[in-house]
mmCIF file of C-alpha atoms in Angstrom:
data_model
loop_
_atom_site.group_PDB
_atom_site.id
_atom_site.type_symbol
_atom_site.label_atom_id
_atom_site.label_comp_id
_atom_site.label_asym_id
_atom_site.label_seq_id
_atom_site.Cartn_x
_atom_site.Cartn_y
_atom_site.Cartn_z
ATOM 1 C CA MET P 25 157.017 74.223 121.699
ATOM 2 C CA PRO P 26 154.823 75.473 118.840
ATOM 3 C CA ALA P 27 153.966 78.661 120.759
ATOM 4 C CA LYS P 28 157.623 79.642 120.992
ATOM 5 C CA LYS P 29 158.128 78.971 117.281
ATOM 6 C CA LYS P 30 155.045 81.055 116.453
ATOM 7 C CA ALA P 31 156.315 83.895 118.633
ATOM 8 C CA LEU P 32 159.689 83.820 116.888
ATOM 9 C CA GLN P 33 158.015 83.840 113.460
ATOM 10 C CA THR P 34 155.834 86.781 114.481
ATOM 11 C CA SER P 35 158.855 88.621 115.856
ATOM 12 C CA ALA P 36 160.804 88.048 112.639
ATOM 13 C CA HIS P 37 157.827 89.175 110.575
ATOM 14 C CA LEU P 38 157.423 92.371 112.610
ATOM 15 C CA LYS P 39 161.130 93.097 112.369
ATOM 16 C CA LYS P 40 161.013 92.654 108.583
ATOM 17 C CA TRP P 41 157.872 94.788 108.299
ATOM 18 C CA SER P 42 159.234 97.621 110.448
ATOM 19 C CA THR P 43 162.516 97.642 108.510
ATOM 20 C CA ALA P 44 160.652 97.770 105.203
ATOM 21 C CA ASN P 45 158.341 100.552 106.436
ATOM 22 C CA LYS P 46 160.909 102.547 108.395
ATOM 23 C CA PRO P 47 160.877 105.604 106.095
ATOM 24 C CA MET P 48 157.072 105.835 106.288
ATOM 25 C CA LEU P 49 157.058 105.288 110.052
ATOM 26 C CA ASN P 50 159.790 107.889 110.592
ATOM 27 C CA ALA P 51 157.929 110.388 108.420
ATOM 28 C CA ARG P 52 154.755 109.859 110.451
ATOM 29 C CA LEU P 53 156.637 110.263 113.717
ATOM 30 C CA GLN P 54 158.268 113.429 112.405
ATOM 31 C CA ARG P 55 154.900 114.894 111.358
ATOM 32 C CA ALA P 56 153.333 113.996 114.696
ATOM 33 C CA GLY P 57 156.268 115.567 116.522
ATOM 34 C CA ASP P 58 156.014 118.737 114.443
ATOM 35 C CA MET P 59 152.263 118.979 115.115
ATOM 36 C CA ILE P 60 152.750 118.538 118.859
ATOM 37 C CA GLN P 61 155.524 121.132 118.880
ATOM 38 C CA GLU P 62 153.301 123.651 117.074
ATOM 39 C CA GLU P 63 150.451 122.999 119.523
ATOM 40 C CA PHE P 64 152.788 123.695 122.448
ATOM 41 C CA LEU P 65 154.173 126.861 120.853
ATOM 42 C CA GLU P 66 150.649 128.104 120.177
ATOM 43 C CA ALA P 67 149.603 127.378 123.764
ATOM 44 C CA PHE P 68 152.643 129.196 125.152
ATOM 45 C CA ARG P 69 151.961 132.207 122.901
ATOM 46 C CA ARG P 70 148.387 132.343 124.191
ATOM 47 C CA LEU P 71 149.655 132.213 127.776
ATOM 48 C CA ALA P 72 152.201 134.942 127.073
ATOM 49 C CA ASP P 73 149.542 137.180 125.493
ATOM 50 C CA GLN P 74 147.278 137.071 128.561
#
């Protein structure tokens, strides 16, 4: 079952990578969330001003 072994290796690699890069990934998610929130607030302000 080489495919299963390969899948497990890939999974372990991704787990290691995501753990190592967690601060960067969290920071990006936070920034994206902040940007989306500001877009929504801006849109609601425009609606309220009409």
